[in-house]
XYZ file of C-alpha atoms in Angstrom:
457
model
C -10.569 122.836 17.620
C -14.017 121.915 18.851
C -15.235 123.005 22.280
C -16.620 120.175 24.391
C -20.213 120.612 25.551
C -21.317 121.284 29.118
C -21.581 117.619 30.020
C -17.995 117.382 28.970
C -15.126 118.827 30.955
C -16.964 121.927 32.154
C -20.328 120.425 32.982
C -22.583 122.666 34.994
C -21.181 125.935 33.637
C -23.064 126.144 30.347
C -26.003 124.106 31.574
C -26.524 125.816 34.927
C -30.202 126.551 35.447
C -31.321 124.213 32.656
C -32.195 120.919 34.332
C -33.382 119.146 31.193
C -30.276 119.980 29.174
C -27.982 119.038 32.039
C -29.782 115.742 32.581
C -29.471 114.867 28.903
C -25.778 115.649 28.954
C -25.207 113.728 32.187
C -26.937 110.691 30.714
C -24.572 110.893 27.758
C -21.506 111.099 29.995
C -22.718 108.172 32.092
C -23.031 106.100 28.921
C -19.629 107.170 27.598
C -17.733 106.320 30.765
C -19.448 102.942 31.040
C -18.441 102.100 27.486
C -14.881 102.976 28.459
C -15.046 100.730 31.518
C -16.308 97.781 29.494
C -13.618 98.455 26.903
C -10.999 97.934 29.598
C -12.570 94.848 31.156
C -15.219 92.477 29.838
C -14.909 93.559 26.205
C -11.222 92.637 25.995
C -10.454 90.141 28.768
C -11.948 87.053 30.364
C -11.251 84.489 33.062
C -8.158 84.902 35.211
C -7.239 88.160 33.495
C -10.337 89.704 35.072
C -10.411 87.907 38.396
C -6.685 87.559 39.117
C -4.387 90.104 40.700
C -1.399 91.241 38.667
C 0.209 93.037 41.623
C -0.569 93.604 45.321
C -0.669 97.297 44.382
C -3.746 96.776 42.203
C -7.224 95.306 42.557
C -8.492 92.541 40.292
C -10.136 94.263 37.343
C -13.468 92.677 38.241
C -13.305 94.424 41.636
C -12.937 97.821 39.944
C -15.827 97.014 37.629
C -18.254 96.150 40.420
C -16.929 98.920 42.659
C -17.864 101.708 40.222
C -21.400 100.310 40.098
C -21.648 100.029 43.875
C -20.370 103.610 44.262
C -22.966 104.726 41.710
C -25.711 102.933 43.631
C -24.632 104.513 46.933
C -24.583 108.070 45.608
C -27.036 108.283 42.693
C -29.710 105.882 43.882
C -29.564 105.906 47.672
C -28.255 109.439 48.343
C -29.615 111.443 45.398
C -32.830 109.545 44.591
C -33.660 108.146 48.047
C -33.920 104.567 46.784
C -33.598 101.437 48.894
C -30.321 99.524 48.814
C -30.222 96.940 46.043
C -27.565 94.636 47.492
C -26.428 95.941 50.880
C -24.585 92.682 51.559
C -21.897 93.594 49.004
C -21.225 97.122 50.266
C -18.341 95.951 52.436
C -16.734 93.995 49.616
C -16.444 97.115 47.501
C -15.572 99.586 50.249
C -12.024 100.682 49.388
C -11.287 101.498 53.024
C -12.543 98.247 54.478
C -10.323 95.996 52.383
C -6.873 97.012 51.092
C -6.017 95.991 47.549
C -3.827 93.066 48.586
C -6.821 91.409 50.282
C -9.379 91.820 47.527
C -8.647 88.648 45.495
C -9.573 86.544 48.542
C -13.004 88.166 48.928
C -16.216 86.548 47.592
C -16.400 89.047 44.728
C -19.046 89.093 42.046
C -18.016 87.168 38.953
C -17.449 89.172 35.762
C -20.912 88.181 34.543
C -22.534 89.087 37.868
C -20.634 92.368 38.057
C -21.693 93.377 34.561
C -25.332 92.481 35.317
C -25.291 94.338 38.646
C -23.824 97.566 37.315
C -26.191 97.409 34.338
C -29.187 97.200 36.657
C -27.857 100.077 38.741
C -27.412 102.187 35.620
C -30.941 101.494 34.380
C -32.376 102.573 37.739
C -30.198 105.695 37.764
C -31.428 106.757 34.354
C -35.026 106.108 35.408
C -34.594 108.206 38.557
C -32.810 111.052 36.795
C -36.067 112.597 35.616
C -37.253 113.205 39.186
C -34.031 114.754 40.521
C -33.782 118.557 40.585
C -30.521 120.411 40.152
C -31.810 123.936 40.939
C -31.987 123.345 44.695
C -29.874 124.520 47.634
C -28.852 120.921 48.361
C -25.099 120.951 47.570
C -25.172 117.265 46.675
C -27.503 117.714 43.715
C -27.073 121.410 42.931
C -25.577 121.812 39.472
C -25.545 118.027 39.124
C -22.535 117.782 41.460
C -23.102 114.219 42.660
C -23.538 112.997 39.072
C -20.310 114.681 38.057
C -18.618 113.119 41.077
C -19.750 109.642 40.042
C -18.745 110.064 36.395
C -15.317 111.387 37.404
C -14.926 108.547 39.897
C -15.490 105.954 37.177
C -13.027 107.684 34.845
C -10.464 107.635 37.672
C -10.972 103.896 38.037
C -10.610 103.505 34.295
C -7.180 105.110 34.591
C -6.431 102.720 37.456
C -7.527 99.842 35.212
C -5.068 101.070 32.583
C -2.316 100.893 35.196
C -3.402 97.314 35.887
C -3.197 96.545 32.160
C 0.319 97.997 32.095
C 1.334 95.615 34.891
C -0.178 92.589 33.138
C 2.123 90.023 31.605
C 1.323 88.351 28.330
C -0.047 89.429 24.973
C -1.452 92.942 24.456
C -5.164 93.289 25.170
C -5.615 96.927 24.171
C -5.391 98.417 20.712
C -2.703 101.056 20.268
C -4.627 103.704 18.316
C -1.729 105.912 17.306
C 1.589 104.450 16.282
C 2.833 107.739 14.817
C 2.978 111.280 16.202
C -0.125 112.243 18.149
C -0.283 115.807 16.937
C 2.200 117.580 14.694
C 2.631 121.254 15.508
C 4.788 124.087 14.281
C 6.751 123.969 17.537
C 7.713 120.312 17.171
C 11.189 119.784 18.507
C 11.150 123.169 20.251
C 13.100 121.728 23.165
C 12.616 122.190 26.861
C 13.928 125.511 28.116
C 12.525 127.452 31.039
C 9.871 130.099 31.569
C 10.129 132.910 34.108
C 7.079 133.361 36.319
C 7.144 136.831 37.839
C 6.747 137.420 41.559
C 3.313 138.294 42.845
C 0.011 136.970 44.157
C -2.429 134.715 42.332
C -5.731 133.012 43.072
C -5.197 129.335 43.858
C -8.002 126.779 43.916
C -11.668 127.256 43.088
C -14.863 128.023 44.942
C -17.284 128.141 42.031
C -16.513 125.150 39.816
C -19.690 123.056 40.137
C -17.973 119.686 39.694
C -14.737 120.367 41.573
C -13.800 118.148 44.511
C -13.572 119.469 48.047
C -9.756 119.571 48.102
C -9.708 121.988 45.138
C -11.051 124.807 47.292
C -11.694 127.228 48.669
C -10.042 129.772 46.412
C -7.351 131.715 48.248
C -4.562 134.144 47.420
C -0.980 132.888 47.387
C 1.918 135.305 46.950
C 4.975 133.697 45.356
C 8.484 134.987 44.669
C 9.712 134.825 41.077
C 10.813 131.429 39.807
C 11.643 129.532 36.652
C 9.728 126.447 35.562
C 10.472 124.041 32.729
C 8.490 124.816 29.588
C 7.954 121.066 29.004
C 8.038 117.911 31.128
C 11.431 116.217 31.495
C 12.024 113.856 28.560
C 13.264 110.297 28.386
C 16.458 111.554 26.749
C 17.124 113.978 29.577
C 16.432 111.296 32.156
C 18.780 108.859 30.399
C 21.502 111.516 30.689
C 20.920 111.510 34.459
C 21.168 107.709 34.508
C 24.323 107.638 32.395
C 25.917 110.242 34.660
C 25.538 107.829 37.576
C 22.468 109.491 39.018
C 21.224 106.280 40.616
C 24.600 105.660 42.255
C 25.294 109.019 43.889
C 23.602 109.597 47.262
C 24.158 113.362 46.948
C 21.084 113.635 44.742
C 18.724 111.518 46.817
C 16.392 112.252 49.682
C 17.486 109.937 52.543
C 14.261 107.935 52.329
C 14.678 107.815 48.566
C 18.221 106.497 48.865
C 16.932 103.755 51.167
C 14.180 102.961 48.633
C 16.713 102.804 45.782
C 19.049 100.527 47.744
C 16.364 98.200 49.089
C 14.850 97.577 45.664
C 17.926 97.857 43.462
C 16.235 100.363 41.163
C 18.375 101.729 38.332
C 15.787 102.941 35.796
C 12.114 103.894 35.476
C 9.605 101.100 35.866
C 9.174 98.833 32.834
C 12.574 99.800 31.334
C 15.253 97.252 30.456
C 18.631 97.709 28.821
C 19.543 95.623 25.795
C 23.091 96.323 24.717
C 23.422 100.057 24.226
C 19.663 100.601 23.894
C 16.953 101.191 26.462
C 13.674 99.373 25.838
C 10.347 99.673 27.588
C 7.376 97.376 27.967
C 4.160 99.213 27.186
C 0.878 97.301 27.434
C 2.451 94.039 26.363
C 4.606 95.562 23.617
C 8.366 95.951 23.851
C 9.796 98.958 22.035
C 12.733 101.389 22.111
C 12.315 104.186 24.636
C 11.287 107.284 22.626
C 13.756 110.044 23.518
C 11.328 112.928 22.998
C 8.460 111.695 25.159
C 8.146 112.713 28.806
C 9.648 110.146 31.133
C 6.879 108.263 32.928
C 6.582 105.586 35.605
C 9.047 107.353 37.876
C 8.388 107.834 41.567
C 8.729 111.057 43.540
C 12.162 110.060 44.834
C 13.456 109.587 41.284
C 11.985 112.894 40.146
C 13.475 114.682 43.144
C 16.902 113.103 42.554
C 16.916 114.131 38.887
C 15.966 117.698 39.784
C 18.814 117.953 42.299
C 21.273 116.504 39.771
C 20.113 119.077 37.212
C 20.701 121.921 39.694
C 16.977 122.500 40.079
C 14.116 121.256 42.240
C 10.561 120.068 41.867
C 8.016 122.901 41.761
C 5.740 123.444 44.692
C 2.081 122.775 44.074
C 1.406 126.518 44.126
C 4.176 127.188 41.598
C 2.746 124.545 39.295
C -0.763 125.989 39.529
C 0.297 129.586 38.988
C 2.192 128.596 35.843
C -0.830 126.615 34.653
C -3.794 128.825 35.548
C -2.882 132.427 36.274
C -3.505 135.007 33.564
C -1.498 138.069 34.635
C -3.051 140.331 32.019
C -6.608 139.503 33.080
C -5.760 139.176 36.779
C -7.622 135.889 37.202
C -7.135 132.138 37.137
C -8.284 130.047 34.187
C -9.998 126.665 34.385
C -7.585 125.253 31.817
C -4.155 126.612 30.869
C -5.571 128.033 27.627
C -8.916 129.356 28.899
C -12.295 128.505 30.378
C -13.568 126.038 27.781
C -12.142 122.606 27.050
C -11.134 122.179 23.409
C -9.931 119.047 21.659
C -6.431 119.352 20.267
C -4.991 121.329 23.163
C -3.882 118.405 25.384
C -3.091 114.699 25.184
C -5.955 113.434 27.336
C -8.650 110.779 27.202
C -6.661 107.725 26.129
C -6.258 109.045 22.588
C -3.130 106.933 22.468
C -1.578 104.645 25.036
C 1.423 106.901 25.584
C 2.565 110.498 26.049
C 3.184 112.826 23.125
C 6.521 114.172 21.898
C 8.126 117.374 23.135
C 6.719 120.336 21.218
C 3.264 118.832 20.715
C 0.059 120.608 21.719
C 1.514 124.112 21.523
C -2.063 125.443 21.444
C -2.498 124.206 25.006
C 0.116 126.542 26.478
C -0.709 128.643 29.509
C -0.732 132.442 29.602
C 2.979 132.260 30.490
C 3.778 129.978 27.545
C 4.302 126.834 29.657
C 3.284 123.797 27.609
C 1.606 120.427 28.195
C 0.558 121.185 31.748
C -2.528 119.039 31.238
C -2.234 115.502 29.898
C 0.747 113.341 28.943
C 2.010 112.558 32.483
C 0.957 113.349 36.030
C 3.590 115.728 37.377
C 5.105 115.277 40.822
C 5.403 118.418 42.939
C 7.438 118.968 46.094
C 4.302 119.573 48.175
C 2.715 117.327 50.766
C -1.043 116.817 50.464
C -2.962 119.126 52.803
C -6.226 121.011 52.751
C -6.310 124.647 51.721
C -7.095 127.353 54.318
C -10.790 127.055 55.160
C -11.082 123.517 53.743
C -14.300 121.646 54.471
C -14.786 118.017 53.512
C -17.724 117.261 51.193
C -19.529 115.001 50.665
C -17.398 112.495 52.620
C -14.072 112.687 54.466
C -12.695 109.584 52.768
C -12.246 111.321 49.428
C -9.623 113.829 50.617
C -9.333 114.564 54.302
C -8.196 111.146 55.526
C -5.184 111.385 53.197
C -3.912 114.760 54.419
C -0.391 114.516 55.767
C 3.293 114.358 54.883
C 3.168 110.742 53.695
C 1.511 111.751 50.402
C 2.954 113.961 47.655
C 0.783 116.005 45.300
C 0.684 115.345 41.552
C -0.857 117.730 39.056
C -2.069 117.947 35.487
C -3.399 114.497 34.582
C -1.923 112.068 32.077
C -2.699 110.731 28.624
C -4.934 108.198 30.456
C -6.961 110.869 32.273
C -10.328 111.742 30.784
C -10.904 115.470 30.082
C -13.948 115.425 32.350
C -11.775 114.395 35.300
C -9.081 117.064 35.017
C -8.762 120.853 35.211
C -6.100 123.256 36.369
C -7.275 123.135 39.982
C -7.470 119.321 40.201
C -5.218 117.684 42.798
C -3.964 114.102 42.819
C -1.787 112.510 45.473
C 0.136 109.321 46.109
C 2.936 107.777 48.110
C 6.389 108.943 46.953
C 7.350 105.349 46.051
C 4.553 104.830 43.523
C 5.651 104.106 39.939
C 2.807 102.135 38.375
C 0.885 105.382 37.859
C 1.482 107.410 34.694
C 3.737 109.880 36.475
C 6.503 112.175 35.299
C 7.629 115.663 36.266
C 9.049 119.015 35.282
C 11.600 121.049 37.242
C 11.711 124.528 38.689
C 14.323 126.760 40.247
C 14.319 129.925 42.277
C 15.497 133.236 40.870
C 18.813 134.313 42.380
C 18.199 136.456 45.431
C 14.570 135.369 45.783
C 13.488 133.293 48.776
C 11.767 130.071 47.828
């Protein structure tokens, strides 16, 4: 296993205090994420596939492409380098809060050619200005290269959103499927699910010293939890099919009242993109139709479906704190880790970064287990938790309220851990994602938990 360098998933740690090294690494990450963005847009699609809207839930791909460049201009040129606005007249077009996704196809957006030219010009100016920016200053925006890490992570997040748009596309496949066979064979292949006991006690949740963490990941605070069990692996397709075949979608006992209304109003009977053909379940995956693999984590399920399965199984979804303790806490060392396995990102420990266009099989990536032995907590599928999205005690928004604070409230549920489509740079054990409980186009799955008898939840 090869550790990733400081401009990789733990940028700022190894390069702290070395501006030149950090700038070189940032430049490399900026180039890598842009190559990924082009590989999901103008390198593989043209015409209506770029400018059309496949679903009201998603933006046209050309909007995402120009948006990442406009965001980069706002933060790396105007905010960090003090440059004049290049094209202030387009700021409103690419402001995610000014125009909801359903409206964006009707806007006078840049064409694919114009978008590619614009973001290329922005990038050239950013690289030119990088030499004059200092990272060893008290300014929290530039200290440790934070704003550059924020922009790189932002583009990787939009790349994952673009992958969701590709999944919703109809027609022939546009993306290569790099791994048709097993992603990573391990000695624990086929180990099965099982549960892991997490002992009662306090742990340190969140982070206050990760230089590229977002505001909602901190501040670090102590949470004291009763003992609980958590699934060693995410819930598989085979397990979810058992829930379906037992009438799980037809029994209101298992459903949250709002979830039961959602199920009835839409007629849902299976995860998104699944169809039944005779006795076999098939799924559509990036334009390919294939049998549902029984050993992969179920994905494209909403929070209501995950919650219903957990109730049917005699369990529940873990709280966000339970998920994080299982993922990060090292009871022997008495501290939280950045990743389940340690402080340094290493290839081969998680299915991240679009290595393949799908999750891995149960038992894969055993080397990525946490200190408690819980596996595949990072990568494969985003995992729904039972928690609403709120700020931690002492939360302060930075550098803008629209990243986290405006979303706080009971209408959003927290997801953890990233998916196969998440880049390693944009995920860590403290990272928090959130979405409406009805969302299924995201690469979401879940694992279950249950309280220990006699312990309060």
